[in-house]
CSV table of C-alpha atoms in Angstrom, one decimal:
chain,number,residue,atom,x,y,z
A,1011,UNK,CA,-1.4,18.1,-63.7
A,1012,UNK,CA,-3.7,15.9,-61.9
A,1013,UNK,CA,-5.0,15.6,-58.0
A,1014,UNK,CA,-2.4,13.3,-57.0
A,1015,UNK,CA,0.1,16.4,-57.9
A,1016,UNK,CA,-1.0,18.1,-54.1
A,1017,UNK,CA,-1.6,14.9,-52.1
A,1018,UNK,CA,0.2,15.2,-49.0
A,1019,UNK,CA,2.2,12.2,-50.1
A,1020,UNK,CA,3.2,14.0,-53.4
A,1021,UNK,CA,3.9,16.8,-51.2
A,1022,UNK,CA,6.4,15.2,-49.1
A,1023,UNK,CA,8.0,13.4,-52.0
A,1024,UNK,CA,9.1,16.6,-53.3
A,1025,UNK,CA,10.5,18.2,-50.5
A,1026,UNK,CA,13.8,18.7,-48.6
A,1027,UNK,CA,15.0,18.2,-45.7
A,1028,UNK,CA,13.8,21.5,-44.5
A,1029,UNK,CA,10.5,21.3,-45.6
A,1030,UNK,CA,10.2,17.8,-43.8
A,1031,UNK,CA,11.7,19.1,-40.2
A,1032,UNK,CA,8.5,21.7,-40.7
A,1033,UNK,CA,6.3,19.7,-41.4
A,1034,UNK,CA,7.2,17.1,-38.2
A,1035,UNK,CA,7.4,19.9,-36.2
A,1036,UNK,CA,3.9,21.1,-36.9
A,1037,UNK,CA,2.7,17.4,-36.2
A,1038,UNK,CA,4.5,17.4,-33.2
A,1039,UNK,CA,3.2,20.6,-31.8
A,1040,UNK,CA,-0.3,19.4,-32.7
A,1041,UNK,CA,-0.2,16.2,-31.1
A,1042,UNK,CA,1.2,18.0,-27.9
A,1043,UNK,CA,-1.5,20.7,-27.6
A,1044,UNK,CA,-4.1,18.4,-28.4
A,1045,UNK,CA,-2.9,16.2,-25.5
A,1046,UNK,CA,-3.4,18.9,-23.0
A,1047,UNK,CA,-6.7,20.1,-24.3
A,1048,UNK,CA,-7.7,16.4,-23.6
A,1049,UNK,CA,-6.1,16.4,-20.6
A,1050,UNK,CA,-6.6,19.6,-18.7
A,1051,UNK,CA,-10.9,19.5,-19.9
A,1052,UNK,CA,-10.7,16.0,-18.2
A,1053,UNK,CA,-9.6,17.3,-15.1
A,1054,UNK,CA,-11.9,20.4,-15.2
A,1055,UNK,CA,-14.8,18.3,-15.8
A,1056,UNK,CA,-14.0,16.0,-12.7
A,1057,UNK,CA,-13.3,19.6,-10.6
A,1058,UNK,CA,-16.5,20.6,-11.5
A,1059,UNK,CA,-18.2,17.2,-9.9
A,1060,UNK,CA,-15.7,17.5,-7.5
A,1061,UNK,CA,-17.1,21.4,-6.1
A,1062,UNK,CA,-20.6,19.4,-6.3
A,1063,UNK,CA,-19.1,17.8,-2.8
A,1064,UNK,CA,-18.2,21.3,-1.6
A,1065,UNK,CA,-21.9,22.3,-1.5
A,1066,UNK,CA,-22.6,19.1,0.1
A,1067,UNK,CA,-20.0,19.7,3.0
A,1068,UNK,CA,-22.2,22.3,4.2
A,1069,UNK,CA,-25.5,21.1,4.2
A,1070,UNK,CA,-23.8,17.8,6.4
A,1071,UNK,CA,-24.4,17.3,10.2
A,1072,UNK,CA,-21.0,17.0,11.2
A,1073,UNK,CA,-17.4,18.3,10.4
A,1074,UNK,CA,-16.9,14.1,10.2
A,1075,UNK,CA,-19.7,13.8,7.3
A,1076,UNK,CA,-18.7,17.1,5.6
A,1077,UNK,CA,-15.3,15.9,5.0
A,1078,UNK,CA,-16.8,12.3,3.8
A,1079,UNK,CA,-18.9,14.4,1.2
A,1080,UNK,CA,-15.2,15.8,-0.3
A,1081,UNK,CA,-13.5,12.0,0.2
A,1082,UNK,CA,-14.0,10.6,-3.4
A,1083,UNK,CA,-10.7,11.3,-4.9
A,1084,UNK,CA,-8.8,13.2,-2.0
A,1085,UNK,CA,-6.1,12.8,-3.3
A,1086,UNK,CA,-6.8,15.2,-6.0
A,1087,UNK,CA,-9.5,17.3,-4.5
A,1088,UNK,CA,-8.9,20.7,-3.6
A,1089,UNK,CA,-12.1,21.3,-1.6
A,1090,UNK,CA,-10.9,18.1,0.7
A,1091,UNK,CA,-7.2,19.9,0.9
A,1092,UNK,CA,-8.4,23.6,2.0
A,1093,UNK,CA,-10.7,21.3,4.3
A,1094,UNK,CA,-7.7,19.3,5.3
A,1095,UNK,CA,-5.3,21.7,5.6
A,1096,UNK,CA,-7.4,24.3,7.4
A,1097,UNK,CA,-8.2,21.7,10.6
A,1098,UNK,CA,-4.3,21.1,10.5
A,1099,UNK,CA,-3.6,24.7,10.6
A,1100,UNK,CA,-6.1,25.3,13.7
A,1101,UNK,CA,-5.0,22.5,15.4
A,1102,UNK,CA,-1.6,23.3,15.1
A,1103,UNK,CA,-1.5,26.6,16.1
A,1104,UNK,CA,-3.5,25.6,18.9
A,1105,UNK,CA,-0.8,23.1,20.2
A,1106,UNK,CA,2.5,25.1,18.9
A,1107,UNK,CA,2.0,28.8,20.6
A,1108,UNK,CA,5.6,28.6,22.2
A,1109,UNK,CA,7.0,27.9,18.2
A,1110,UNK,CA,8.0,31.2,16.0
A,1111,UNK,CA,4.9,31.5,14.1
A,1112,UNK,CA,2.7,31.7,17.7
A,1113,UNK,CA,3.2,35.1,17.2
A,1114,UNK,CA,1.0,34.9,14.5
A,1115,UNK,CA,-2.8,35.0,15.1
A,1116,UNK,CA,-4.8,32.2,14.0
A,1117,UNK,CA,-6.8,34.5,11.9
A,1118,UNK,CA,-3.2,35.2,9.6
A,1119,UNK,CA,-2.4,31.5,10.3
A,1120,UNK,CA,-5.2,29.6,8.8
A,1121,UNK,CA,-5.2,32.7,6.1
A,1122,UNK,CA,-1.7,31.7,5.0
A,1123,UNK,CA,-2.4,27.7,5.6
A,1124,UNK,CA,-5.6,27.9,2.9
A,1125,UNK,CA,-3.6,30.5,0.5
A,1126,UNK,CA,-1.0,28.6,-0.2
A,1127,UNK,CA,-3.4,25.4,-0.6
A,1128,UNK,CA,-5.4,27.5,-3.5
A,1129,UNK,CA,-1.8,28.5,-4.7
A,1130,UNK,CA,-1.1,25.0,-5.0
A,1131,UNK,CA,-4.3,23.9,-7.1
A,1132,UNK,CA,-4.1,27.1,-9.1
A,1133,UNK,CA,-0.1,25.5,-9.9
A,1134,UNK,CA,-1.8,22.5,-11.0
A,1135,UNK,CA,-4.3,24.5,-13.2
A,1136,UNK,CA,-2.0,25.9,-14.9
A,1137,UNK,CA,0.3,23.1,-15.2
A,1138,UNK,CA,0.5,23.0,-19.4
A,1139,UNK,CA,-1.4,25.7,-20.5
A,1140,UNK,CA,2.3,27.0,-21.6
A,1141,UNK,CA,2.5,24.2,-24.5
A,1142,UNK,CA,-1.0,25.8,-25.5
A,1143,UNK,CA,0.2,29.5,-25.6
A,1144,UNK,CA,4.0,28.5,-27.6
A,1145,UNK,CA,2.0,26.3,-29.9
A,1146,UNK,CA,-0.5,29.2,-30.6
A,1147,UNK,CA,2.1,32.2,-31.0
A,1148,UNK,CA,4.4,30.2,-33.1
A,1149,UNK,CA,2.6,27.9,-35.3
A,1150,UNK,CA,1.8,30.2,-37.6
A,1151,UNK,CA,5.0,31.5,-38.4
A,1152,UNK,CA,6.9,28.0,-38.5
A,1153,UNK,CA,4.3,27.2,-41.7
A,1154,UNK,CA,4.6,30.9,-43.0
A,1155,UNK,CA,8.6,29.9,-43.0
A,1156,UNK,CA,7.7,26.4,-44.9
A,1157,UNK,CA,5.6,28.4,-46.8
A,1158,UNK,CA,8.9,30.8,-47.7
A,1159,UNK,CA,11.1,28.4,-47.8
A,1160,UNK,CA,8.8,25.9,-50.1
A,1161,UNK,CA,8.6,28.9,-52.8
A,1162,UNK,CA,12.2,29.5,-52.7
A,1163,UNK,CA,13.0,25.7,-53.6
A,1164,UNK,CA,10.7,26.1,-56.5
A,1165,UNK,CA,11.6,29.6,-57.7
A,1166,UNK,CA,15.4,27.8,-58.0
A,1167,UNK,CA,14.3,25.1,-59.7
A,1168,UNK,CA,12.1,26.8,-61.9
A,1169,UNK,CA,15.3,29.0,-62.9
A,1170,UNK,CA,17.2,25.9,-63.1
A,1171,UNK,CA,14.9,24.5,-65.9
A,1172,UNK,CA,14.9,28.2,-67.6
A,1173,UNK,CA,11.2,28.5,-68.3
A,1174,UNK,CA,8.1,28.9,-66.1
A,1175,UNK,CA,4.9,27.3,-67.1
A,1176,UNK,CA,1.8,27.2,-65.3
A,1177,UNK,CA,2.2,23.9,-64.6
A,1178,UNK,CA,5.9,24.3,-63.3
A,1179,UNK,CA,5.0,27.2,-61.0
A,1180,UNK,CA,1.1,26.1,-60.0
A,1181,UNK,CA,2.5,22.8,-58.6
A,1182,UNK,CA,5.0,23.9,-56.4
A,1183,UNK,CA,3.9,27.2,-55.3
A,1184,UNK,CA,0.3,25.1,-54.0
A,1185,UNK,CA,2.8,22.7,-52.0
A,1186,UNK,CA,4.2,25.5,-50.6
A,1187,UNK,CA,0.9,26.9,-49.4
A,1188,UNK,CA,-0.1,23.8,-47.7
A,1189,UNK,CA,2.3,24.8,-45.2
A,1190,UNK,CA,0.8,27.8,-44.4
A,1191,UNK,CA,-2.9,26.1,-43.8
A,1192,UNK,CA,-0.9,23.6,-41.3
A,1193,UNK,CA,0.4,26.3,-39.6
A,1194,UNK,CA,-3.2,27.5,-38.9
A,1195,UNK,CA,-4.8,24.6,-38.4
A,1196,UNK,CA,-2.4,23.7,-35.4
A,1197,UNK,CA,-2.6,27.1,-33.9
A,1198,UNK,CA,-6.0,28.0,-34.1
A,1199,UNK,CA,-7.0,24.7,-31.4
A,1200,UNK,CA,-4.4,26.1,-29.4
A,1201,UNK,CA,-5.9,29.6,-29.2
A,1202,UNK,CA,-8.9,28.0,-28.5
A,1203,UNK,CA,-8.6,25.8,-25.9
A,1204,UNK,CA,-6.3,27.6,-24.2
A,1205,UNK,CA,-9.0,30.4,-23.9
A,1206,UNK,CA,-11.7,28.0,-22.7
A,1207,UNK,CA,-9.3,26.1,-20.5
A,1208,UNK,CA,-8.3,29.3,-18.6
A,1209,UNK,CA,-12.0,30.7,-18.3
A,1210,UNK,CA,-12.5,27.4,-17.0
A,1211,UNK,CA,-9.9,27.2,-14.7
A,1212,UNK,CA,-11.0,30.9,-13.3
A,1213,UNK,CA,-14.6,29.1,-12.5
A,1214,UNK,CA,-13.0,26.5,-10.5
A,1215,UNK,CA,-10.7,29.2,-8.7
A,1216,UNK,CA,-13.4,31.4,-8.1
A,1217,UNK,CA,-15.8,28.3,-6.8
A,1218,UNK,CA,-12.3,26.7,-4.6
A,1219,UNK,CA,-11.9,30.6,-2.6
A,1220,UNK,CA,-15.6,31.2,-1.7
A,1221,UNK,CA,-15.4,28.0,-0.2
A,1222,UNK,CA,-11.7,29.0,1.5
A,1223,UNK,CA,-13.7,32.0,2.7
A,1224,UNK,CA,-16.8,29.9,4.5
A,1225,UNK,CA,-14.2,27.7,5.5
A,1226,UNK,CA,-11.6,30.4,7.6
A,1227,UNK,CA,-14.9,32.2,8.5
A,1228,UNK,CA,-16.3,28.5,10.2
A,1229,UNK,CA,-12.9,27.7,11.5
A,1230,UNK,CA,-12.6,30.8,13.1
A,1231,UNK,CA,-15.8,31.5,14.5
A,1232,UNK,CA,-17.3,28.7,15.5
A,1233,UNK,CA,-14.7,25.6,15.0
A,1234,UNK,CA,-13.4,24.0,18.1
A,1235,UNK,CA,-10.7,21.2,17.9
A,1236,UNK,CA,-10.4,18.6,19.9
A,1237,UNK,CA,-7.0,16.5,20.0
A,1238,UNK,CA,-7.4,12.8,18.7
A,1239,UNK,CA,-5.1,10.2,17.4
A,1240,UNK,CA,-6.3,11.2,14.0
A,1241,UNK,CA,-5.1,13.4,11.8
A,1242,UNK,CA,-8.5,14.7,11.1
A,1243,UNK,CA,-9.8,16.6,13.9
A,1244,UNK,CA,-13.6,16.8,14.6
A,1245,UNK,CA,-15.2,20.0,14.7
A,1246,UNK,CA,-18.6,20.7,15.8
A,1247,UNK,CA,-21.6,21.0,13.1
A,1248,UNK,CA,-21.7,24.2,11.2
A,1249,UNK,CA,-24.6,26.1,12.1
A,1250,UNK,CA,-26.9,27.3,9.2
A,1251,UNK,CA,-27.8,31.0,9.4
């Protein structure tokens, strides 16, 4: 028995078909999760920068210049669409009083208008975190069952040679166990990341509805909107306490 008797390409060599499905599965499932580790940290690092602009919006002299401190990357930015959506809502409601939901005050309005904004971004958050959570909870068990099923093909041909050495079962029954390990080491940077993605994910949240909350509490209070061609209306400066 040498080293090159558990190198992963002796490994493969010896098994089956079954053993080969397991082992691209686990690959597979590792590749995925990793992907959306990458991805969703990316996006919660440039959220982070992004609720950078949010503090910005208030220190600004003008409704006009708050909302150019949230610009970079509107299209993305949640601070920019509560903003966004909030003047719509106002303005709106304003305009539409004769319309079904005049009934409403603009206090439930502009609630409902920046709700289902943060509902929206916290879709987004979540958006993946499911591949983290399957990879995690059944990784370990798809190598425990390449584990089982590994042992199994060698127990048979073990009693197909009648007589087990150490070298017959040692081989084999070490394969078999390399399953196992992959099993682990696929679900154990799934656990993890999805546990740091979602605390990080309840950071942005928590930073995204205190800003909500200024914002319905500005809007309310002291915003005024004046009808323009834009789609942005103007509001007067927010007053600092």
């Amino acid at each position: 028995m040498n080293e090159s008797t558990f190198s992963l390409a002796h490994i493969w060599a010896q098994g089956d078909g079954v053993s080969h499905t397991v082992a691209v599965m686990l690959v597979i499932m590792s590749l995925a999760s990793w992907s959306v580790i990458i991805v969703k940290a990316w996006q919660l690092f440039a959220l982070r920068r992004m609720s950078g602009g949010a503090k910005a919006f208030w220190h600004a002299t003008s409704f006009e210049a708050g909302m150019a401190a949230l610009t970079p990357h509107a299209a993305d930015n949640p601070f920019h669409d509560l903003a966004h959506r909030g003047t719509e809502a106002v303005s709106h409601h304003t305009s539409h009083r004769d319309e079904l939901h005049g009934v409403l005050g603009l206090n439930d309005w502009l609630t409902s208008t920046l709700r289902q904004s943060i509902d929206d971004t916290t879709g987004r958050l979540q958006a993946g975190l499911s591949i983290l959570a399957s990879v995690g909870s059944t990784a370990p068990f798809i190598g425990l069952f390449g584990t089982v099923w590994g042992i199994y093909h060698a127990l048979v041909g073990i009693g197909a040679a009648g007589q087990a050495t150490l070298d017959q079962v040692a081989g084999p029954v070490g394969e078999s166990l390399v399953m196992t390990a992959g099993g682990l080491a696929v679900a154990i940077p799934a656990v993890l990341g999805y546990n740091a993605l979602v605390r990080g994910n309840k950071e942005i949240l928590a930073r995204l509805k205190h800003f909500a909350h200024d914002l319905h509490a500005y809007l309310v209070t002291g915003g005024r909107v004046r009808k323009t061609s834009a789609n942005l209306h103007p509001l007067p400066a927010r007053k600092e306490a």
